[in-house]
mmCIF file of C-alpha atoms in Angstrom:
data_model
loop_
_atom_site.group_PDB
_atom_site.id
_atom_site.type_symbol
_atom_site.label_atom_id
_atom_site.label_comp_id
_atom_site.label_asym_id
_atom_site.label_seq_id
_atom_site.Cartn_x
_atom_site.Cartn_y
_atom_site.Cartn_z
ATOM 1 C CA UNK A 308 149.843 121.519 24.952
ATOM 2 C CA UNK A 309 153.509 122.374 25.535
ATOM 3 C CA UNK A 310 154.908 121.169 28.795
ATOM 4 C CA UNK A 311 158.006 122.992 30.046
ATOM 5 C CA UNK A 312 160.476 120.628 31.555
ATOM 6 C CA UNK A 313 162.238 121.724 34.702
ATOM 7 C CA UNK A 314 165.690 123.137 34.066
ATOM 8 C CA UNK A 315 168.499 120.936 35.172
ATOM 9 C CA UNK A 316 170.182 122.334 38.247
ATOM 10 C CA UNK A 317 173.746 123.481 37.757
ATOM 11 C CA UNK A 318 176.266 121.961 40.176
ATOM 12 C CA UNK A 319 177.453 124.242 42.920
ATOM 13 C CA UNK A 320 181.096 123.871 41.883
ATOM 14 C CA UNK A 321 180.309 124.863 38.292
ATOM 15 C CA UNK A 322 178.355 127.924 39.436
ATOM 16 C CA UNK A 323 181.199 128.975 41.691
ATOM 17 C CA UNK A 324 183.788 128.550 38.924
ATOM 18 C CA UNK A 325 181.603 130.443 36.440
ATOM 19 C CA UNK A 326 181.094 133.346 38.841
ATOM 20 C CA UNK A 327 184.818 133.523 39.585
ATOM 21 C CA UNK A 328 185.598 133.570 35.861
ATOM 22 C CA UNK A 329 183.028 136.320 35.251
ATOM 23 C CA UNK A 330 184.432 138.353 38.145
ATOM 24 C CA UNK A 331 187.961 137.973 36.781
ATOM 25 C CA UNK A 332 186.880 139.106 33.334
ATOM 26 C CA UNK A 333 184.949 142.098 34.703
ATOM 27 C CA UNK A 334 187.737 143.236 37.040
ATOM 28 C CA UNK A 335 190.124 145.475 35.083
ATOM 29 C CA UNK A 336 193.842 145.335 35.587
ATOM 30 C CA UNK A 337 195.211 148.010 37.877
ATOM 31 C CA UNK A 338 198.408 148.404 35.889
ATOM 32 C CA UNK A 339 198.444 151.055 33.171
ATOM 33 C CA UNK A 340 201.111 152.662 31.003
ATOM 34 C CA UNK A 341 200.765 156.411 30.432
ATOM 35 C CA UNK A 342 202.968 157.713 27.621
ATOM 36 C CA UNK A 343 203.505 161.471 27.744
ATOM 37 C CA UNK A 344 204.550 163.010 24.452
ATOM 38 C CA UNK A 345 205.136 166.444 23.008
ATOM 39 C CA UNK A 346 207.903 168.725 21.865
ATOM 40 C CA UNK A 347 210.486 169.688 24.481
ATOM 41 C CA UNK A 348 209.296 172.122 27.141
ATOM 42 C CA UNK A 349 205.622 171.655 26.192
ATOM 43 C CA UNK A 350 204.390 171.041 29.749
ATOM 44 C CA UNK A 351 204.710 167.259 29.927
ATOM 45 C CA UNK A 352 206.204 167.214 33.419
ATOM 46 C CA UNK A 353 203.458 169.514 34.708
ATOM 47 C CA UNK A 354 200.758 167.314 33.180
ATOM 48 C CA UNK A 355 202.435 164.163 34.512
ATOM 49 C CA UNK A 356 202.547 165.655 38.013
ATOM 50 C CA UNK A 357 198.842 166.519 37.827
ATOM 51 C CA UNK A 358 197.932 162.990 36.700
ATOM 52 C CA UNK A 359 200.107 161.418 39.384
ATOM 53 C CA UNK A 360 198.566 163.634 42.089
ATOM 54 C CA UNK A 361 195.004 162.854 40.976
ATOM 55 C CA UNK A 362 195.704 159.117 40.850
ATOM 56 C CA UNK A 363 197.368 159.038 44.264
ATOM 57 C CA UNK A 364 194.394 160.856 45.776
ATOM 58 C CA UNK A 365 192.186 158.034 44.501
ATOM 59 C CA UNK A 366 194.437 155.373 46.042
ATOM 60 C CA UNK A 367 196.436 154.279 42.987
ATOM 61 C CA UNK A 368 200.130 153.530 43.114
ATOM 62 C CA UNK A 369 202.054 155.666 40.638
ATOM 63 C CA UNK A 370 205.586 155.367 39.306
ATOM 64 C CA UNK A 371 206.987 158.246 37.240
ATOM 65 C CA UNK A 372 209.802 157.262 34.886
ATOM 66 C CA UNK A 373 211.817 160.171 33.532
ATOM 67 C CA UNK A 374 215.436 161.150 33.011
ATOM 68 C CA UNK A 375 215.959 162.834 36.423
ATOM 69 C CA UNK A 376 214.607 159.764 38.273
ATOM 70 C CA UNK A 377 217.330 157.705 36.539
ATOM 71 C CA UNK A 378 220.017 160.284 37.421
ATOM 72 C CA UNK A 379 220.330 161.359 33.783
ATOM 73 C CA UNK A 380 220.915 164.965 32.736
ATOM 74 C CA UNK A 381 218.480 165.758 29.957
ATOM 75 C CA UNK A 382 220.831 167.816 27.809
ATOM 76 C CA UNK A 383 223.627 165.275 28.205
ATOM 77 C CA UNK A 384 221.240 162.372 27.559
ATOM 78 C CA UNK A 385 220.258 163.708 24.126
ATOM 79 C CA UNK A 386 223.540 165.283 23.061
ATOM 80 C CA UNK A 387 224.029 162.906 20.112
ATOM 81 C CA UNK A 388 222.509 159.824 18.550
ATOM 82 C CA UNK A 389 224.598 157.334 20.543
ATOM 83 C CA UNK A 390 223.778 158.667 24.013
ATOM 84 C CA UNK A 391 220.148 159.253 22.978
ATOM 85 C CA UNK A 392 219.846 155.575 22.057
ATOM 86 C CA UNK A 393 221.236 154.603 25.464
ATOM 87 C CA UNK A 394 218.867 157.013 27.211
ATOM 88 C CA UNK A 395 215.796 155.628 25.455
ATOM 89 C CA UNK A 396 216.972 152.092 26.132
ATOM 90 C CA UNK A 397 217.343 152.806 29.845
ATOM 91 C CA UNK A 398 213.883 154.386 29.993
ATOM 92 C CA UNK A 399 212.337 151.416 28.200
ATOM 93 C CA UNK A 400 214.126 148.912 30.450
ATOM 94 C CA UNK A 401 212.856 150.732 33.537
ATOM 95 C CA UNK A 402 209.296 150.634 32.182
ATOM 96 C CA UNK A 403 209.679 146.914 31.475
ATOM 97 C CA UNK A 404 210.717 146.262 35.082
ATOM 98 C CA UNK A 405 208.076 148.506 36.666
ATOM 99 C CA UNK A 406 204.962 147.691 34.631
ATOM 100 C CA UNK A 407 202.780 144.743 35.665
ATOM 101 C CA UNK A 408 199.180 143.794 35.066
ATOM 102 C CA UNK A 409 198.303 144.289 38.725
ATOM 103 C CA UNK A 410 201.117 146.695 39.436
ATOM 104 C CA UNK A 411 201.368 150.479 39.654
ATOM 105 C CA UNK A 412 200.485 153.071 37.060
ATOM 106 C CA UNK A 413 203.678 153.871 35.145
ATOM 107 C CA UNK A 414 203.933 157.386 33.675
ATOM 108 C CA UNK A 415 206.716 157.826 31.116
ATOM 109 C CA UNK A 416 207.588 161.528 31.326
ATOM 110 C CA UNK A 417 209.843 161.981 28.303
ATOM 111 C CA UNK A 418 209.579 163.426 24.810
ATOM 112 C CA UNK A 419 208.547 160.058 23.276
ATOM 113 C CA UNK A 420 208.375 161.795 19.932
ATOM 114 C CA UNK A 421 209.361 158.798 17.804
ATOM 115 C CA UNK A 422 206.421 156.729 16.626
ATOM 116 C CA UNK A 423 208.397 153.475 16.652
ATOM 117 C CA UNK A 424 209.512 154.090 20.229
ATOM 118 C CA UNK A 425 205.911 154.596 21.367
ATOM 119 C CA UNK A 426 205.052 151.323 19.654
ATOM 120 C CA UNK A 427 207.788 149.523 21.599
ATOM 121 C CA UNK A 428 206.404 150.883 24.863
ATOM 122 C CA UNK A 429 202.892 149.814 23.830
ATOM 123 C CA UNK A 430 204.194 146.286 23.140
ATOM 124 C CA UNK A 431 205.511 146.135 26.716
ATOM 125 C CA UNK A 432 202.042 146.981 28.043
ATOM 126 C CA UNK A 433 200.441 144.396 25.784
ATOM 127 C CA UNK A 434 202.930 141.746 26.805
ATOM 128 C CA UNK A 435 202.009 142.059 30.494
ATOM 129 C CA UNK A 436 198.279 142.582 29.808
ATOM 130 C CA UNK A 437 198.068 146.140 31.173
ATOM 131 C CA UNK A 438 196.203 149.153 29.804
ATOM 132 C CA UNK A 439 197.874 151.935 27.866
ATOM 133 C CA UNK A 440 197.123 155.500 26.793
ATOM 134 C CA UNK A 441 198.922 158.478 25.294
ATOM 135 C CA UNK A 442 198.710 162.032 26.676
ATOM 136 C CA UNK A 443 199.785 164.582 24.064
ATOM 137 C CA UNK A 444 200.736 168.059 25.226
ATOM 138 C CA UNK A 445 199.838 169.843 22.001
ATOM 139 C CA UNK A 446 201.790 173.051 22.491
ATOM 140 C CA UNK A 447 202.961 174.975 19.386
ATOM 141 C CA UNK A 448 206.672 174.814 18.847
ATOM 142 C CA UNK A 449 207.064 178.589 19.027
ATOM 143 C CA UNK A 450 205.364 178.729 22.442
ATOM 144 C CA UNK A 451 207.462 175.825 23.725
ATOM 145 C CA UNK A 452 210.608 177.560 22.483
ATOM 146 C CA UNK A 453 209.586 180.753 24.280
ATOM 147 C CA UNK A 454 208.973 178.814 27.485
ATOM 148 C CA UNK A 455 212.369 177.158 27.136
ATOM 149 C CA UNK A 456 214.111 180.504 26.598
ATOM 150 C CA UNK A 457 212.321 181.949 29.617
ATOM 151 C CA UNK A 458 213.460 179.030 31.725
ATOM 152 C CA UNK A 459 217.026 179.299 30.517
ATOM 153 C CA UNK A 460 216.970 183.033 31.186
ATOM 154 C CA UNK A 461 215.814 182.456 34.763
ATOM 155 C CA UNK A 462 218.664 179.984 35.334
ATOM 156 C CA UNK A 463 216.494 177.903 37.663
ATOM 157 C CA UNK A 464 216.012 174.157 37.940
ATOM 158 C CA UNK A 465 212.680 173.887 39.736
ATOM 159 C CA UNK A 466 211.262 171.448 37.180
ATOM 160 C CA UNK A 467 214.111 168.935 37.294
ATOM 161 C CA UNK A 468 214.012 166.964 40.527
ATOM 162 C CA UNK A 469 217.295 165.092 40.208
ATOM 163 C CA UNK A 470 219.566 167.235 38.041
ATOM 164 C CA UNK A 471 221.747 169.888 39.545
ATOM 165 C CA UNK A 472 220.679 173.525 39.366
ATOM 166 C CA UNK A 473 223.794 174.442 37.419
ATOM 167 C CA UNK A 474 223.041 171.898 34.690
ATOM 168 C CA UNK A 475 219.291 172.112 34.184
ATOM 169 C CA UNK A 476 217.958 175.489 33.280
ATOM 170 C CA UNK A 477 216.133 174.391 30.146
ATOM 171 C CA UNK A 478 216.989 172.593 26.942
ATOM 172 C CA UNK A 479 220.008 173.623 24.939
ATOM 173 C CA UNK A 480 218.904 175.500 21.821
ATOM 174 C CA UNK A 481 220.510 173.045 19.414
ATOM 175 C CA UNK A 482 219.104 169.980 21.208
ATOM 176 C CA UNK A 483 215.675 171.607 21.414
ATOM 177 C CA UNK A 484 215.629 172.263 17.654
ATOM 178 C CA UNK A 485 216.775 168.707 16.908
ATOM 179 C CA UNK A 486 214.141 167.013 19.090
ATOM 180 C CA UNK A 487 211.370 169.333 17.890
ATOM 181 C CA UNK A 488 212.177 168.712 14.227
ATOM 182 C CA UNK A 489 212.052 164.930 14.694
ATOM 183 C CA UNK A 490 208.840 164.908 16.709
ATOM 184 C CA UNK A 491 206.109 162.690 15.189
ATOM 185 C CA UNK A 492 202.627 163.659 16.270
ATOM 186 C CA UNK A 493 200.528 160.829 17.718
ATOM 187 C CA UNK A 494 197.488 159.649 15.799
ATOM 188 C CA UNK A 495 194.522 158.178 17.649
ATOM 189 C CA UNK A 496 193.837 155.892 14.684
ATOM 190 C CA UNK A 497 197.003 153.964 15.495
ATOM 191 C CA UNK A 498 196.415 151.271 18.075
ATOM 192 C CA UNK A 499 199.630 152.137 19.931
ATOM 193 C CA UNK A 500 198.520 155.782 20.206
ATOM 194 C CA UNK A 501 194.969 154.991 21.336
ATOM 195 C CA UNK A 502 193.301 156.168 23.432
ATOM 196 C CA UNK A 503 194.794 159.606 22.838
ATOM 197 C CA UNK A 504 194.145 162.441 25.302
ATOM 198 C CA UNK A 505 195.193 165.849 23.960
ATOM 199 C CA UNK A 506 195.889 168.828 26.192
ATOM 200 C CA UNK A 507 195.361 171.924 24.095
ATOM 201 C CA UNK A 508 197.712 174.945 24.067
ATOM 202 C CA UNK A 509 196.897 178.219 25.835
ATOM 203 C CA UNK A 510 194.144 180.350 24.384
ATOM 204 C CA UNK A 511 194.762 183.609 22.537
ATOM 205 C CA UNK A 512 195.787 186.341 24.939
ATOM 206 C CA UNK A 513 197.141 183.853 27.463
ATOM 207 C CA UNK A 514 200.366 183.040 25.691
ATOM 208 C CA UNK A 515 203.666 182.295 27.320
ATOM 209 C CA UNK A 516 205.685 185.169 25.922
ATOM 210 C CA UNK A 517 204.432 187.673 28.440
ATOM 211 C CA UNK A 518 204.625 185.298 31.400
ATOM 212 C CA UNK A 519 207.522 184.895 33.746
ATOM 213 C CA UNK A 520 209.112 181.492 34.119
ATOM 214 C CA UNK A 521 207.097 178.514 32.926
ATOM 215 C CA UNK A 522 203.371 179.288 32.890
ATOM 216 C CA UNK A 523 200.622 176.717 33.175
ATOM 217 C CA UNK A 524 197.985 175.917 30.608
ATOM 218 C CA UNK A 525 194.933 178.169 30.301
ATOM 219 C CA UNK A 526 192.756 175.779 28.341
ATOM 220 C CA UNK A 527 189.228 175.491 29.810
ATOM 221 C CA UNK A 528 189.006 171.847 28.674
ATOM 222 C CA UNK A 529 192.178 170.826 30.505
ATOM 223 C CA UNK A 530 190.433 169.741 33.707
ATOM 224 C CA UNK A 531 187.834 167.748 31.778
ATOM 225 C CA UNK A 532 190.479 166.020 29.641
ATOM 226 C CA UNK A 533 192.552 165.213 32.707
ATOM 227 C CA UNK A 534 189.497 163.753 34.448
ATOM 228 C CA UNK A 535 188.743 161.521 31.490
ATOM 229 C CA UNK A 536 192.359 160.398 31.319
ATOM 230 C CA UNK A 537 192.338 159.532 35.024
ATOM 231 C CA UNK A 538 189.103 157.553 34.572
ATOM 232 C CA UNK A 539 190.644 155.523 31.756
ATOM 233 C CA UNK A 540 193.863 154.928 33.673
ATOM 234 C CA UNK A 541 191.888 153.611 36.656
ATOM 235 C CA UNK A 542 189.748 151.417 34.386
ATOM 236 C CA UNK A 543 186.450 153.124 35.251
ATOM 237 C CA UNK A 544 185.753 154.582 31.810
ATOM 238 C CA UNK A 545 185.401 153.282 28.263
ATOM 239 C CA UNK A 546 187.684 156.002 26.917
ATOM 240 C CA UNK A 547 184.878 158.466 26.016
ATOM 241 C CA UNK A 548 186.320 161.824 25.110
ATOM 242 C CA UNK A 549 189.583 160.359 23.853
ATOM 243 C CA UNK A 550 190.710 160.074 20.269
ATOM 244 C CA UNK A 551 190.879 156.656 18.682
ATOM 245 C CA UNK A 552 187.795 155.070 20.221
ATOM 246 C CA UNK A 553 189.770 152.620 22.349
ATOM 247 C CA UNK A 554 188.104 151.226 25.438
ATOM 248 C CA UNK A 555 189.398 150.873 28.959
ATOM 249 C CA UNK A 556 189.975 147.160 28.576
ATOM 250 C CA UNK A 557 193.399 145.704 29.171
ATOM 251 C CA UNK A 558 195.605 144.807 26.245
ATOM 252 C CA UNK A 559 195.741 141.093 25.548
ATOM 253 C CA UNK A 560 199.131 139.579 24.680
ATOM 254 C CA UNK A 561 199.405 137.631 21.441
ATOM 255 C CA UNK A 562 202.052 135.592 19.667
ATOM 256 C CA UNK A 563 203.833 138.745 18.482
ATOM 257 C CA UNK A 564 204.270 140.271 21.953
ATOM 258 C CA UNK A 565 204.507 137.089 24.041
ATOM 259 C CA UNK A 566 208.144 136.152 24.720
ATOM 260 C CA UNK A 567 209.209 133.057 22.824
ATOM 261 C CA UNK A 568 209.908 129.907 24.833
ATOM 262 C CA UNK A 569 211.208 127.874 21.904
ATOM 263 C CA UNK A 570 214.617 126.379 22.326
ATOM 264 C CA UNK A 571 217.343 127.836 20.179
ATOM 265 C CA UNK A 572 219.347 125.532 17.922
ATOM 266 C CA UNK A 573 222.322 125.701 20.272
ATOM 267 C CA UNK A 574 220.261 124.834 23.331
ATOM 268 C CA UNK A 575 218.425 122.082 21.441
ATOM 269 C CA UNK A 576 221.686 120.379 20.544
ATOM 270 C CA UNK A 577 222.817 120.699 24.157
ATOM 271 C CA UNK A 578 219.594 119.039 25.364
ATOM 272 C CA UNK A 579 220.011 116.202 22.847
ATOM 273 C CA UNK A 580 223.596 115.649 23.940
ATOM 274 C CA UNK A 581 222.615 115.706 27.631
ATOM 275 C CA UNK A 582 219.803 113.173 27.103
ATOM 276 C CA UNK A 583 222.084 110.739 25.294
ATOM 277 C CA UNK A 584 224.794 111.241 27.891
ATOM 278 C CA UNK A 585 222.349 110.308 30.677
ATOM 279 C CA UNK A 586 221.921 106.887 29.093
ATOM 280 C CA UNK A 587 225.666 106.475 28.673
ATOM 281 C CA UNK A 588 226.293 107.444 32.303
ATOM 282 C CA UNK A 589 223.662 104.959 33.476
ATOM 283 C CA UNK A 590 225.388 102.152 31.598
ATOM 284 C CA UNK A 591 228.774 103.241 32.923
ATOM 285 C CA UNK A 592 227.504 103.259 36.509
ATOM 286 C CA UNK A 593 225.923 99.844 35.984
ATOM 287 C CA UNK A 594 229.330 98.555 34.922
ATOM 288 C CA UNK A 595 230.949 99.463 38.220
ATOM 289 C CA UNK A 596 231.381 103.218 37.933
ATOM 290 C CA UNK A 597 234.818 103.193 36.295
ATOM 291 C CA UNK A 598 235.496 103.549 32.629
ATOM 292 C CA UNK A 599 238.132 100.822 32.608
ATOM 293 C CA UNK A 600 235.741 98.192 33.965
ATOM 294 C CA UNK A 601 232.763 99.096 31.860
ATOM 295 C CA UNK A 602 233.733 96.963 28.921
ATOM 296 C CA UNK A 603 234.329 93.937 31.098
ATOM 297 C CA UNK A 604 231.295 94.395 33.326
ATOM 298 C CA UNK A 605 228.860 95.113 30.554
ATOM 299 C CA UNK A 606 230.471 92.672 28.156
ATOM 300 C CA UNK A 607 230.288 89.771 30.591
ATOM 301 C CA UNK A 608 226.560 90.071 31.288
ATOM 302 C CA UNK A 609 224.396 87.079 30.748
ATOM 303 C CA UNK A 610 222.079 86.756 27.778
ATOM 304 C CA UNK A 611 218.726 88.377 28.462
ATOM 305 C CA UNK A 612 219.960 90.771 31.159
ATOM 306 C CA UNK A 613 218.173 94.155 31.095
ATOM 307 C CA UNK A 614 218.961 97.682 32.144
ATOM 308 C CA UNK A 615 216.247 100.044 33.425
ATOM 309 C CA UNK A 616 216.448 103.838 33.100
ATOM 310 C CA UNK A 617 213.059 104.983 34.445
ATOM 311 C CA UNK A 618 211.280 108.143 33.426
ATOM 312 C CA UNK A 619 209.159 106.406 30.808
ATOM 313 C CA UNK A 620 212.177 104.983 28.955
ATOM 314 C CA UNK A 621 211.965 101.367 27.776
ATOM 315 C CA UNK A 622 214.229 98.740 29.309
ATOM 316 C CA UNK A 623 217.392 97.907 27.421
ATOM 317 C CA UNK A 624 217.808 94.173 26.793
ATOM 318 C CA UNK A 625 221.512 93.660 26.304
ATOM 319 C CA UNK A 626 221.140 90.094 24.995
ATOM 320 C CA UNK A 627 224.854 89.418 25.470
ATOM 321 C CA UNK A 628 225.968 92.466 23.484
ATOM 322 C CA UNK A 629 229.307 93.988 24.458
ATOM 323 C CA UNK A 630 228.878 97.690 25.138
ATOM 324 C CA UNK A 631 232.313 99.033 25.929
ATOM 325 C CA UNK A 632 233.029 102.773 26.183
ATOM 326 C CA UNK A 633 234.258 102.952 22.594
ATOM 327 C CA UNK A 634 231.017 101.417 21.309
ATOM 328 C CA UNK A 635 228.881 103.751 23.422
ATOM 329 C CA UNK A 636 230.754 106.819 22.153
ATOM 330 C CA UNK A 637 230.378 105.660 18.557
ATOM 331 C CA UNK A 638 226.657 105.013 18.994
ATOM 332 C CA UNK A 639 226.163 108.373 20.674
ATOM 333 C CA UNK A 640 228.085 110.219 17.957
ATOM 334 C CA UNK A 641 225.995 108.621 15.212
ATOM 335 C CA UNK A 642 222.757 109.187 17.123
ATOM 336 C CA UNK A 643 223.491 112.893 17.612
ATOM 337 C CA UNK A 644 223.793 113.377 13.862
ATOM 338 C CA UNK A 645 220.439 111.691 13.248
ATOM 339 C CA UNK A 646 218.604 113.416 16.109
ATOM 340 C CA UNK A 647 219.932 116.924 15.392
ATOM 341 C CA UNK A 648 218.804 116.725 11.758
ATOM 342 C CA UNK A 649 215.396 115.171 12.342
ATOM 343 C CA UNK A 650 214.203 116.460 15.717
ATOM 344 C CA UNK A 651 211.965 119.535 15.669
ATOM 345 C CA UNK A 652 212.311 122.460 18.055
ATOM 346 C CA UNK A 653 210.117 122.328 21.096
ATOM 347 C CA UNK A 654 209.139 124.707 23.889
ATOM 348 C CA UNK A 655 209.883 122.412 26.830
ATOM 349 C CA UNK A 656 213.484 121.579 27.551
ATOM 350 C CA UNK A 657 212.577 118.760 29.959
ATOM 351 C CA UNK A 658 210.465 117.001 27.317
ATOM 352 C CA UNK A 659 213.345 117.160 24.860
ATOM 353 C CA UNK A 660 215.697 115.437 27.254
ATOM 354 C CA UNK A 661 213.189 112.721 28.136
ATOM 355 C CA UNK A 662 212.368 112.047 24.497
ATOM 356 C CA UNK A 663 216.054 111.917 23.590
ATOM 357 C CA UNK A 664 216.723 109.346 26.323
ATOM 358 C CA UNK A 665 213.888 107.170 25.063
ATOM 359 C CA UNK A 666 215.058 107.461 21.448
ATOM 360 C CA UNK A 667 218.680 106.712 22.325
ATOM 361 C CA UNK A 668 217.694 103.636 24.334
ATOM 362 C CA UNK A 669 215.715 102.393 21.325
ATOM 363 C CA UNK A 670 218.697 103.131 19.084
ATOM 364 C CA UNK A 671 221.045 101.131 21.345
ATOM 365 C CA UNK A 672 218.443 98.360 21.463
ATOM 366 C CA UNK A 673 218.539 98.106 17.666
ATOM 367 C CA UNK A 674 222.310 97.755 17.863
ATOM 368 C CA UNK A 675 222.039 94.970 20.460
ATOM 369 C CA UNK A 676 219.366 93.148 18.437
ATOM 370 C CA UNK A 677 221.484 93.276 15.300
ATOM 371 C CA UNK A 678 224.493 91.904 17.161
ATOM 372 C CA UNK A 679 222.403 89.129 18.689
ATOM 373 C CA UNK A 680 220.961 88.038 15.356
ATOM 374 C CA UNK A 681 224.380 88.166 13.684
ATOM 375 C CA UNK A 682 223.232 90.735 11.135
ATOM 376 C CA UNK A 683 225.495 93.743 10.834
ATOM 377 C CA UNK A 684 223.545 96.960 10.249
ATOM 378 C CA UNK A 685 225.086 100.194 9.107
ATOM 379 C CA UNK A 686 223.678 103.348 10.705
ATOM 380 C CA UNK A 687 224.361 106.344 8.597
#
């Protein structure tokens, strides 16, 4: 007959730690990056305002990043390739500063028509461990052009919060054609475009050509798509109804998106030099603090006298060896050549300096031992 043994009780501390870990894993990050994309004058600002209003009603903090919020005129910001590069760089830098895992929802209200640029924004979200989604305002180019012409004909600037009324009355025709021709449609199969929420264009009979100003969308699925997008942004949905099949989980940073902490070659050499110099300074201070007296003070020590450096470094047994400033500089110069060629890069600058001090003390110890035994050694 099988006898069930009583299960071993789990310590209270382990249960508490396990529950805290499970709670942390189940709690989604509040930060989310929303990338609006579409041809110019396709209704991105209207959709961004609706998302921001719905999120604020539910208690979420929202930050909208667009050209007017950065005091940039849209036509002037995309006049040529040089200024367009600066404009995109400023938008990306603002997103990088504003987006955090537990920070606000950041809505990028710009054209974002370049696939590589959307990937760069997605990498920022993955680096901080926040969620990301793309909202595509899928308006036909001819309708968007008609809306833009209607806006330019009205001469108003109601849609641009920061630009002056005289400047913003719609996109310039040449700039509109250039941005529309270079627009790359998002694909939900791409990880940086997933999940993808698409706002459809107006239905037949509700076009923009007969409307005054800038009309709103007349798609019956708009409210449902917006609701699903808001649920994903808040982390309360698995992304159902979006293209790409991505879930509402936060993006996890990896080696490709995590900023490198490795020391550069220039900084590594500086750390090696500083570690060796610490040992030299300690010997100089032990000799009386002046360079002129170092040779006499250190050279006149008794046999067997030691010098301590602390920090895990071994003691230096001088054994009657004369360590004048010229000898210390020569030993340091030779040691730097050996250490720079053989020491690997590391991610911790403090460890480099400590290891260099220990290695240089051992190197000086070899010099003292060779002098004491009367055997001259050549260090290449």
